[in-house]
JSON list of C-alpha atoms in Angstrom, two decimals:
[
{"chain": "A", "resi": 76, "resn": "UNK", "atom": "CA", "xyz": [0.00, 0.00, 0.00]},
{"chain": "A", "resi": 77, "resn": "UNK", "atom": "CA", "xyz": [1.05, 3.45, -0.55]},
{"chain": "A", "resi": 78, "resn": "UNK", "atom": "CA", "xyz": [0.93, 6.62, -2.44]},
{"chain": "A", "resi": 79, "resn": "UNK", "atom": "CA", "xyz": [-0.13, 6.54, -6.03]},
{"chain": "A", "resi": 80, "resn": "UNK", "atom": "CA", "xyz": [3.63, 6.38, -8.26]},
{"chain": "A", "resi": 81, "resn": "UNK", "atom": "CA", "xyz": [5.77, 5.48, -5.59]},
{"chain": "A", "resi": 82, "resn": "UNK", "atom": "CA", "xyz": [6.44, 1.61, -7.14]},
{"chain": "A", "resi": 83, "resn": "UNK", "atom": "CA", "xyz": [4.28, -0.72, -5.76]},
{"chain": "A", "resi": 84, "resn": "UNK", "atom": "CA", "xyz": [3.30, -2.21, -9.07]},
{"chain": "A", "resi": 85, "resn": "UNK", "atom": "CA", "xyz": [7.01, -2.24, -9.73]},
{"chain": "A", "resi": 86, "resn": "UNK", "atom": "CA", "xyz": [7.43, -4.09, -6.64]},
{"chain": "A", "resi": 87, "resn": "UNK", "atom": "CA", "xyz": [5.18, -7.11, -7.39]},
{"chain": "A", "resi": 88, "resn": "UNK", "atom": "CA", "xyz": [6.38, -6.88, -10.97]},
{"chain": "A", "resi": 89, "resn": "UNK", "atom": "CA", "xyz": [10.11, -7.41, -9.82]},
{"chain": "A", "resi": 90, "resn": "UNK", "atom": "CA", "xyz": [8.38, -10.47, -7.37]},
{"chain": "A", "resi": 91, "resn": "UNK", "atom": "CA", "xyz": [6.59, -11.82, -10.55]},
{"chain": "A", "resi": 92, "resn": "UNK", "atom": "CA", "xyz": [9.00, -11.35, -12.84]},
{"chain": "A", "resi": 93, "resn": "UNK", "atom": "CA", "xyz": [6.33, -9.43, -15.21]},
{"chain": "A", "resi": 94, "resn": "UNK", "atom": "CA", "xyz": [5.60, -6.28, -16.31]},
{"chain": "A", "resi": 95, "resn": "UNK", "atom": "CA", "xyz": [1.81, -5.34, -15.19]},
{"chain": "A", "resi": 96, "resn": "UNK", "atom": "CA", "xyz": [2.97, -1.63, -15.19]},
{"chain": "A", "resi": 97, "resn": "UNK", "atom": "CA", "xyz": [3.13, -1.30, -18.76]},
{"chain": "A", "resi": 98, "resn": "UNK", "atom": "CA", "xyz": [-0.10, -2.47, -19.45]},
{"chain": "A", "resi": 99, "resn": "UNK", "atom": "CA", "xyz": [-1.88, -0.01, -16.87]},
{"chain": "A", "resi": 100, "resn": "UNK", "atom": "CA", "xyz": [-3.51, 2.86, -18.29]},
{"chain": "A", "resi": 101, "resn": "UNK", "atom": "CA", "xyz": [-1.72, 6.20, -17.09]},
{"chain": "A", "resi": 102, "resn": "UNK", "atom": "CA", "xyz": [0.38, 4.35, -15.34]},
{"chain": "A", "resi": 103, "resn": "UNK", "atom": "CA", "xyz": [-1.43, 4.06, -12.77]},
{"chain": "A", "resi": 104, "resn": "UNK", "atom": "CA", "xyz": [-3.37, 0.62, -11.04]},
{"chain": "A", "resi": 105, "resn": "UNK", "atom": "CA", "xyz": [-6.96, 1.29, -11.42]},
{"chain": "A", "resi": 106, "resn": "UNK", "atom": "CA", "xyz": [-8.45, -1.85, -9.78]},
{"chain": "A", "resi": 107, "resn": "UNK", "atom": "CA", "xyz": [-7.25, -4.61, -7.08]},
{"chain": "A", "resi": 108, "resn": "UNK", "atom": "CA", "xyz": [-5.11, -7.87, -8.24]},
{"chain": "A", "resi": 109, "resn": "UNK", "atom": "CA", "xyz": [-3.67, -10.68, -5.83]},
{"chain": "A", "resi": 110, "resn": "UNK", "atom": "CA", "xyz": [-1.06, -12.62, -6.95]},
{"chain": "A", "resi": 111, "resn": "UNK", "atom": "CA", "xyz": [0.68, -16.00, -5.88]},
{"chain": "A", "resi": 112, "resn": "UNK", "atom": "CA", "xyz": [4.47, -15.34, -5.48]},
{"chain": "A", "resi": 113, "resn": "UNK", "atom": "CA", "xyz": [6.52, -18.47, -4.85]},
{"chain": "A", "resi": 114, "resn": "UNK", "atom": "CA", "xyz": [9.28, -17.68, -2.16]},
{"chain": "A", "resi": 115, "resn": "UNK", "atom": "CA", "xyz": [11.58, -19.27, 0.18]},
{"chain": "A", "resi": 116, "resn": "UNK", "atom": "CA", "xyz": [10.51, -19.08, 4.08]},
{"chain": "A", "resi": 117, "resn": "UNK", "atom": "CA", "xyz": [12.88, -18.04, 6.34]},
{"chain": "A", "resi": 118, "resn": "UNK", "atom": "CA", "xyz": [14.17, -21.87, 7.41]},
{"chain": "A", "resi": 119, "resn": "UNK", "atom": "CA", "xyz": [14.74, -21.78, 3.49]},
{"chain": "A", "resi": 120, "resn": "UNK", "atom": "CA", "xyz": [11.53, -24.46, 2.85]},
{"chain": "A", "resi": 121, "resn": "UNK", "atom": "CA", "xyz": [9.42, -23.57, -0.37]},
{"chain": "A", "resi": 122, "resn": "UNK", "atom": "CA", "xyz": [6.43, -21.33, 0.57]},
{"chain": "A", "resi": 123, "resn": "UNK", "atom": "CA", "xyz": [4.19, -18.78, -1.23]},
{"chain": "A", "resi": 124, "resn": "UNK", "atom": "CA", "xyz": [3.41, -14.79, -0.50]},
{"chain": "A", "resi": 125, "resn": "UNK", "atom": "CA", "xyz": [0.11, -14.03, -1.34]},
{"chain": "A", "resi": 126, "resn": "UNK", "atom": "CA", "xyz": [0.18, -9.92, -2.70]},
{"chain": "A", "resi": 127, "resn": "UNK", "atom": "CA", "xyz": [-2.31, -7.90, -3.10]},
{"chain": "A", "resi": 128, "resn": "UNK", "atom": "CA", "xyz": [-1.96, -4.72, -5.42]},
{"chain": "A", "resi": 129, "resn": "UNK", "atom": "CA", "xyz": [-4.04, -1.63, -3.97]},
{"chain": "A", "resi": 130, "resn": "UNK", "atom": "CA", "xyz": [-4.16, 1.37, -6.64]},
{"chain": "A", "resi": 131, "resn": "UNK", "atom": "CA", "xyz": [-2.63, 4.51, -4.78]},
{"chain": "A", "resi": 132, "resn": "UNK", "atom": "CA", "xyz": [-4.79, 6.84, -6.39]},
{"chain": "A", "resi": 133, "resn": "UNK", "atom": "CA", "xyz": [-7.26, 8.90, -4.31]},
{"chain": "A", "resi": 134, "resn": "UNK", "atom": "CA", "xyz": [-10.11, 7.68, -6.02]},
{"chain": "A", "resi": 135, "resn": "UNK", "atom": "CA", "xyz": [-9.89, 4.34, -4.98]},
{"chain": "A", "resi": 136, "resn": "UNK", "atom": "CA", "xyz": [-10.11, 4.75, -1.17]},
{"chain": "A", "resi": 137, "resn": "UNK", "atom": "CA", "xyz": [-12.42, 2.02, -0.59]},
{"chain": "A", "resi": 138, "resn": "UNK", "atom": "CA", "xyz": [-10.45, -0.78, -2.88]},
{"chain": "A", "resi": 139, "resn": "UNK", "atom": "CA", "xyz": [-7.70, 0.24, -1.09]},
{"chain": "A", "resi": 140, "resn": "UNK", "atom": "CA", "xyz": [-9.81, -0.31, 2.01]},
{"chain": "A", "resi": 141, "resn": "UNK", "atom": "CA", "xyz": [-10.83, -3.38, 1.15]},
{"chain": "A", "resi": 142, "resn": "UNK", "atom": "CA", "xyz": [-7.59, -5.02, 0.30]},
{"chain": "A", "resi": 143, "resn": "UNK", "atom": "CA", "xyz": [-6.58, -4.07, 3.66]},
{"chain": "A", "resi": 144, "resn": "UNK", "atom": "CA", "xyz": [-9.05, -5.89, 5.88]},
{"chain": "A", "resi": 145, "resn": "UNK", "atom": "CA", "xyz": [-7.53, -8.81, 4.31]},
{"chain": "A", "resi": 146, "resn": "UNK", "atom": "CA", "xyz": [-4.19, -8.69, 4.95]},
{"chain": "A", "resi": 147, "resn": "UNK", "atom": "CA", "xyz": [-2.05, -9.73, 7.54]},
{"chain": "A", "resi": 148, "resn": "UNK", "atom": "CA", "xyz": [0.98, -7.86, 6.57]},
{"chain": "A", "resi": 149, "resn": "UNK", "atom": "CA", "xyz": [0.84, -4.50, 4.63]},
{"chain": "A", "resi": 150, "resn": "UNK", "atom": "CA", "xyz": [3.88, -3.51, 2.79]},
{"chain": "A", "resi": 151, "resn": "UNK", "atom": "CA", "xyz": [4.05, 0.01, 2.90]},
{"chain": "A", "resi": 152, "resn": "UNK", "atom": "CA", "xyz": [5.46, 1.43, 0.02]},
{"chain": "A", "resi": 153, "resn": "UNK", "atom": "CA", "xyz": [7.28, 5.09, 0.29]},
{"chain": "A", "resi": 154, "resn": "UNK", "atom": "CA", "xyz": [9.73, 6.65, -2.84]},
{"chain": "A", "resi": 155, "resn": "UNK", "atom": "CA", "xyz": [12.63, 7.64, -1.15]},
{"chain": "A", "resi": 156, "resn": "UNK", "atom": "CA", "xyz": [12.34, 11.15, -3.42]},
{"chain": "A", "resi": 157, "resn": "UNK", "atom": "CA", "xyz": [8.55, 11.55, -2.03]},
{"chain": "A", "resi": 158, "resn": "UNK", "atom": "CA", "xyz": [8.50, 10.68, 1.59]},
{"chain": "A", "resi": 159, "resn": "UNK", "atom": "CA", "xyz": [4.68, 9.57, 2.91]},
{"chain": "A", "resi": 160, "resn": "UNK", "atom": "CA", "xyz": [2.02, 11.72, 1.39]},
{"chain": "A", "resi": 161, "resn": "UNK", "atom": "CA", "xyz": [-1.73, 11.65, 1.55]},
{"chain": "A", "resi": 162, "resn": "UNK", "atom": "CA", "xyz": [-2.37, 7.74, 0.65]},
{"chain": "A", "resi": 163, "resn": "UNK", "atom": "CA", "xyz": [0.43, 6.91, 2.56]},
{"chain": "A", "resi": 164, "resn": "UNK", "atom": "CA", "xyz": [-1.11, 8.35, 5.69]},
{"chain": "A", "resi": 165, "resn": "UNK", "atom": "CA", "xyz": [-4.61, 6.70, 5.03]},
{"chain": "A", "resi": 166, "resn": "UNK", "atom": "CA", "xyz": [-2.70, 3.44, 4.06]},
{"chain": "A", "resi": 167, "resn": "UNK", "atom": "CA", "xyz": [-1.04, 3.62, 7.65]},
{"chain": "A", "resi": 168, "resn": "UNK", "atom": "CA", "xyz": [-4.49, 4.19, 9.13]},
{"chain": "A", "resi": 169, "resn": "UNK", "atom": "CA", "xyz": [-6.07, 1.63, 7.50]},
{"chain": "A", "resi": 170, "resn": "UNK", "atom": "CA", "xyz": [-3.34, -0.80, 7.75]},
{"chain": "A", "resi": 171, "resn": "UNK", "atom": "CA", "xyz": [-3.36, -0.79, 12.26]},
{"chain": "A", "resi": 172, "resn": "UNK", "atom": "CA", "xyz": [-5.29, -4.38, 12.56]},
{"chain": "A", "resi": 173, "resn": "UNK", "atom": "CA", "xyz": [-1.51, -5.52, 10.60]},
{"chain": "A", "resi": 174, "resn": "UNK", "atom": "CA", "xyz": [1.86, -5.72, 10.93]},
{"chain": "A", "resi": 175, "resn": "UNK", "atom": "CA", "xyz": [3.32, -2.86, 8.90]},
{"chain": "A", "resi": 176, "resn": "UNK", "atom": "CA", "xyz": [6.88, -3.29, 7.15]},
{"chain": "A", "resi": 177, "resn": "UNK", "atom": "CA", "xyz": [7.92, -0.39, 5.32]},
{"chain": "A", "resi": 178, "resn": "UNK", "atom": "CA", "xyz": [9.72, -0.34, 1.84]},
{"chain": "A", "resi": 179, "resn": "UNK", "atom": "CA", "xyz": [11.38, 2.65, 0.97]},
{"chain": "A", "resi": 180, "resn": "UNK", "atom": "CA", "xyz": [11.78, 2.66, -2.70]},
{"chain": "A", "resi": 181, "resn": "UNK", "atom": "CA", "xyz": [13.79, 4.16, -5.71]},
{"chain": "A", "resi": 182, "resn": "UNK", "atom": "CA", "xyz": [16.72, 4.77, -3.32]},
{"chain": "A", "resi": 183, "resn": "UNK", "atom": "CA", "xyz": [18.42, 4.90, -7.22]},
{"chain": "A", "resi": 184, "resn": "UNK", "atom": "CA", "xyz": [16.80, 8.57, -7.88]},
{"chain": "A", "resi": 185, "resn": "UNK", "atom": "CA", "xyz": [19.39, 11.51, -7.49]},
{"chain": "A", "resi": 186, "resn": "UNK", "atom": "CA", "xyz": [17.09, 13.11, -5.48]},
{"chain": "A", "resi": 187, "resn": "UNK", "atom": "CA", "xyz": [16.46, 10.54, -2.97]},
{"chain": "A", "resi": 188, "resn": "UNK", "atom": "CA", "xyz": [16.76, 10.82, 0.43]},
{"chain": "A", "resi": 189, "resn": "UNK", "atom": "CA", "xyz": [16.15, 8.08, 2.67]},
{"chain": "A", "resi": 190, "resn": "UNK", "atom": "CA", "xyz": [16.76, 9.74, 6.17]},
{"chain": "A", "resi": 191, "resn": "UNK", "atom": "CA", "xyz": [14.38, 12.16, 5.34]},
{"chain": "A", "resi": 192, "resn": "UNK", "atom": "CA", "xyz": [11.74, 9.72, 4.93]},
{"chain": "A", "resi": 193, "resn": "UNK", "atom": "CA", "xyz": [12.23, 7.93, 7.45]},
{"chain": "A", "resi": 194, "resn": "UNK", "atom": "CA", "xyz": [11.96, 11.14, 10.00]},
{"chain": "A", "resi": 195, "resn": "UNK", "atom": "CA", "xyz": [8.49, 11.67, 8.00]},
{"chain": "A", "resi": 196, "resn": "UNK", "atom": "CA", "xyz": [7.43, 8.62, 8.49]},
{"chain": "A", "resi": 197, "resn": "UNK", "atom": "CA", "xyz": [8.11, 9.22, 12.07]},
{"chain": "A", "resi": 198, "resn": "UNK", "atom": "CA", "xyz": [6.16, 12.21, 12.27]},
{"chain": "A", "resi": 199, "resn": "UNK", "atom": "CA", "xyz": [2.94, 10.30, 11.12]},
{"chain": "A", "resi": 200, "resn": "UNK", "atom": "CA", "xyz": [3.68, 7.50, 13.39]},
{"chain": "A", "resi": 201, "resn": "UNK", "atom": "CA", "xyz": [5.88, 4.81, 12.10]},
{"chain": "A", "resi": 202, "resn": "UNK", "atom": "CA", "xyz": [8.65, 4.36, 13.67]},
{"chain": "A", "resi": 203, "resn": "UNK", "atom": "CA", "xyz": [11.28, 2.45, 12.26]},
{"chain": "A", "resi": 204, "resn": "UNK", "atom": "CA", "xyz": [14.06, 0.07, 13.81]},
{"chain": "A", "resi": 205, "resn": "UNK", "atom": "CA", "xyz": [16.96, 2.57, 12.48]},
{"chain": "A", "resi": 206, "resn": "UNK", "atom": "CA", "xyz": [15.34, 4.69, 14.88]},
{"chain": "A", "resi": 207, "resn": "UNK", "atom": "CA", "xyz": [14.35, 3.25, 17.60]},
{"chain": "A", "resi": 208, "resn": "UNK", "atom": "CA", "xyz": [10.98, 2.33, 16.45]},
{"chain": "A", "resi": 209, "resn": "UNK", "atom": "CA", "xyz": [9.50, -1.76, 15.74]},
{"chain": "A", "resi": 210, "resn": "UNK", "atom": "CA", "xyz": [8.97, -1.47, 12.06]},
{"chain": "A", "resi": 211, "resn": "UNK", "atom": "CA", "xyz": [11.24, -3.32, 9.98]},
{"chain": "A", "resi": 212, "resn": "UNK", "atom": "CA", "xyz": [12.51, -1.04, 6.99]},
{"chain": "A", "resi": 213, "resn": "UNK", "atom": "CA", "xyz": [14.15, -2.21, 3.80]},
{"chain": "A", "resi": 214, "resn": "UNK", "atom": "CA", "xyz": [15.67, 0.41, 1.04]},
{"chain": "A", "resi": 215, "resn": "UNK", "atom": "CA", "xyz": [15.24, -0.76, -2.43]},
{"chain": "A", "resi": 216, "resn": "UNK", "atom": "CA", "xyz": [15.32, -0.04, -6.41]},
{"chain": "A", "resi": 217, "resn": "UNK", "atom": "CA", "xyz": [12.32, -2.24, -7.33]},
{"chain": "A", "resi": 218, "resn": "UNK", "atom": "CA", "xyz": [13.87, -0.66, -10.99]},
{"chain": "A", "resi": 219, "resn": "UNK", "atom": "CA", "xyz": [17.29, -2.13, -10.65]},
{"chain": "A", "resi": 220, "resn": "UNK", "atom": "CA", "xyz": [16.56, -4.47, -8.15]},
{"chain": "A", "resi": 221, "resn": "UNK", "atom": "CA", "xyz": [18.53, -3.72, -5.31]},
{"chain": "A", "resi": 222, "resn": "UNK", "atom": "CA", "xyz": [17.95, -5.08, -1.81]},
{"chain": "A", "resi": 223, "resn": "UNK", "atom": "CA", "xyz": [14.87, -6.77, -3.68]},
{"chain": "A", "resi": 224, "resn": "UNK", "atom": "CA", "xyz": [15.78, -10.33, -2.23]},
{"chain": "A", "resi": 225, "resn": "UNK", "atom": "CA", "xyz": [16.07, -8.68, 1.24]},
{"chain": "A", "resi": 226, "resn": "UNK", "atom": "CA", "xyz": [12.68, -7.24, 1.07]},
{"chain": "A", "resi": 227, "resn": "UNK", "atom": "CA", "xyz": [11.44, -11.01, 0.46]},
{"chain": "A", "resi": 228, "resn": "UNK", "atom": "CA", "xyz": [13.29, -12.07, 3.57]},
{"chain": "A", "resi": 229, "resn": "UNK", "atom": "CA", "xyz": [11.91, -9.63, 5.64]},
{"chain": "A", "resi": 230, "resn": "UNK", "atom": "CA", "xyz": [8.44, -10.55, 4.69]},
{"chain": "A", "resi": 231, "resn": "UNK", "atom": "CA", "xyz": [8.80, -14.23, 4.66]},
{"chain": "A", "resi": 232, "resn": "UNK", "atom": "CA", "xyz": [10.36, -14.11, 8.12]},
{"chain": "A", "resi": 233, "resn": "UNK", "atom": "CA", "xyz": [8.19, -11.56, 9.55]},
{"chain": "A", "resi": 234, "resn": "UNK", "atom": "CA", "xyz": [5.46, -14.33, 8.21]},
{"chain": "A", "resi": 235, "resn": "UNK", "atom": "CA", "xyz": [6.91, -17.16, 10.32]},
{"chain": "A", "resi": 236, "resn": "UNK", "atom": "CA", "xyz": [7.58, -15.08, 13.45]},
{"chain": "A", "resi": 237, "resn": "UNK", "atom": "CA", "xyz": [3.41, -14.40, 12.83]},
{"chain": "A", "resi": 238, "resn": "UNK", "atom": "CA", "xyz": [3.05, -18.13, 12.26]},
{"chain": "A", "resi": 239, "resn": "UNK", "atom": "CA", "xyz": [0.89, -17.87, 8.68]},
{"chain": "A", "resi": 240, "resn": "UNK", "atom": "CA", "xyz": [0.32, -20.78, 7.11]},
{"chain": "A", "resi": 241, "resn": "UNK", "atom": "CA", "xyz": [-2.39, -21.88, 5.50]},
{"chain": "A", "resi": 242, "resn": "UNK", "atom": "CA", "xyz": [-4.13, -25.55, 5.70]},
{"chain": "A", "resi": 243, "resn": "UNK", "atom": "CA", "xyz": [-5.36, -26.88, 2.04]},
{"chain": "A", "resi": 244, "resn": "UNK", "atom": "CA", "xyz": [-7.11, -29.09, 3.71]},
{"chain": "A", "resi": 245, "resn": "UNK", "atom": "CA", "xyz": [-9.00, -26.46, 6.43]},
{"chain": "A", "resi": 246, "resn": "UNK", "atom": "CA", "xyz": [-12.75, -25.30, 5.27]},
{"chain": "A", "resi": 247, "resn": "UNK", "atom": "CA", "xyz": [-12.25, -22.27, 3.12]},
{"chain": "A", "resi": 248, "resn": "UNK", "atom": "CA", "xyz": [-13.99, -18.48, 2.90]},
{"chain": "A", "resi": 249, "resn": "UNK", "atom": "CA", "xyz": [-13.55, -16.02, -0.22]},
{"chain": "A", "resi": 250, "resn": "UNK", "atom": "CA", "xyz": [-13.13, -12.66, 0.41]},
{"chain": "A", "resi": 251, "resn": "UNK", "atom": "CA", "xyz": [-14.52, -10.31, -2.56]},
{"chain": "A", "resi": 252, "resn": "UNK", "atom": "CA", "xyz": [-12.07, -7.58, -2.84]},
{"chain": "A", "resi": 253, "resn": "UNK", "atom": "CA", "xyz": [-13.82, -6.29, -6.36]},
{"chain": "A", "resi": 254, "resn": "UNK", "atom": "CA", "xyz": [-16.86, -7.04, -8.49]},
{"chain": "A", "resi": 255, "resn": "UNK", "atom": "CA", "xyz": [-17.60, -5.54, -12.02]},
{"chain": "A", "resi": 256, "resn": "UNK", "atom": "CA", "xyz": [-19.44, -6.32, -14.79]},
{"chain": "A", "resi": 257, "resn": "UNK", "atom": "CA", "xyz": [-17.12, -7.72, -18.25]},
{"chain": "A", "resi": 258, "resn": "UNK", "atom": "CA", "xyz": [-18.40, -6.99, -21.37]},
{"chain": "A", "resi": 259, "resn": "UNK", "atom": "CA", "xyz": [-17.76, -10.30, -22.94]},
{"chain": "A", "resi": 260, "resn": "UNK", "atom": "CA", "xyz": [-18.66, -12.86, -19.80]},
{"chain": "A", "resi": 261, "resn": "UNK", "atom": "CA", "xyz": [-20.77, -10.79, -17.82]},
{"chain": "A", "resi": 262, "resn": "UNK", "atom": "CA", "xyz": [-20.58, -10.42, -13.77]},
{"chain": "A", "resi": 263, "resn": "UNK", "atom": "CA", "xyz": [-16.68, -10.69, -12.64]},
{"chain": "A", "resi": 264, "resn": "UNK", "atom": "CA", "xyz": [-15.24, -11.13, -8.92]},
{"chain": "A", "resi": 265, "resn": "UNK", "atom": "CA", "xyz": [-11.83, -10.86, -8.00]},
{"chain": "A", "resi": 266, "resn": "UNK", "atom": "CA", "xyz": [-11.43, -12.30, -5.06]},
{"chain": "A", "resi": 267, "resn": "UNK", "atom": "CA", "xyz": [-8.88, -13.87, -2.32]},
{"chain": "A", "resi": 268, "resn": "UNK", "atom": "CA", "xyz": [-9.24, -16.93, -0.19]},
{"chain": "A", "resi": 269, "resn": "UNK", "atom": "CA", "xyz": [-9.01, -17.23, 3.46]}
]
């Protein structure tokens, strides 16, 4: 989750190993997508992430909001040029039922500056590790790449330490996280399983 152009498309693209950004129109993620990522977990077994892409744009507050009552750990996203902005701080709000582990990204810009986003994130009220705080913090280039496999560490073992696993076996609920109507096949859901 995060402000609308600071890379969390590119993110899950670099996890993927696709290119969803240059298919979106403007640029910009207009509706919600979850994704399968395979991954290692932190004892270095096989396991999966499952990622949910939020648009950043204001106008999709309530996709956004949605997405997040689903999750049990929100990646926020923050451009290390930008610092947290307006859908950053509703992202943060909406994101307090979960464990929040911050991704400052394009630390490649000339203009970035990490510190200073970090000390803004601090004013709104995350407080990371570097500083004293309990939010983990990784700086990466989801562009170039860097610290990218470090970013999937930190998740995966922030996902043990929570204990999630899911049982394939266990009764199952869907979640709808968007409905619409498709020209061609009619009523759509998108939707994640519990």
């Amino acid at each position: 989750m995060g402000h609308v152009d600071h890379g969390k498309t590119t993110i899950i693209d670099w996890l993927r190993k696709s290119n969803i950004v240059k298919g979106e129109v403007g640029g910009i993620t207009q509706s919600i997508g979850s994704f399968k990522v395979s991954t290692r977990a932190f004892d270095g077994k096989k396991s999966h992430l499952c990622v949910i892409d939020t648009p950043g744009h204001a106008a999709f507050q309530q996709m956004r909001e949605r997405g997040a009552n689903v999750t049990d750990i929100v990646l926020l996203v923050v451009a290390a040029d930008d610092g947290p902005l307006a859908t950053t701080l509703e992202a943060i709000h909406q994101a307090k039922h979960a464990t929040i582990i911050v991704a400052i990204n394009k630390i490649d810009l000339p203009n970035a500056d990490v510190i200073k986003a970090k000390k803004k994130l601090a004013e709104v009220g995350v407080l990371v590790e570097e500083l004293g705080g309990k939010t983990q913090c990784v700086e990466v280039s989801a562009v170039k790449g860097t610290n990218m496999e470090e970013l999937v560490e930190t998740i995966s073992f922030q996902a043990d330490l929570l204990d999630l696993h899911a049982d394939p076996s266990a009764p199952g609920e869907v979640v709808c996280l968007e409905a619409y109507v498709d020209k061609r096949t009619g009523p759509m859901a998108k939707g994640i399983v519990r």
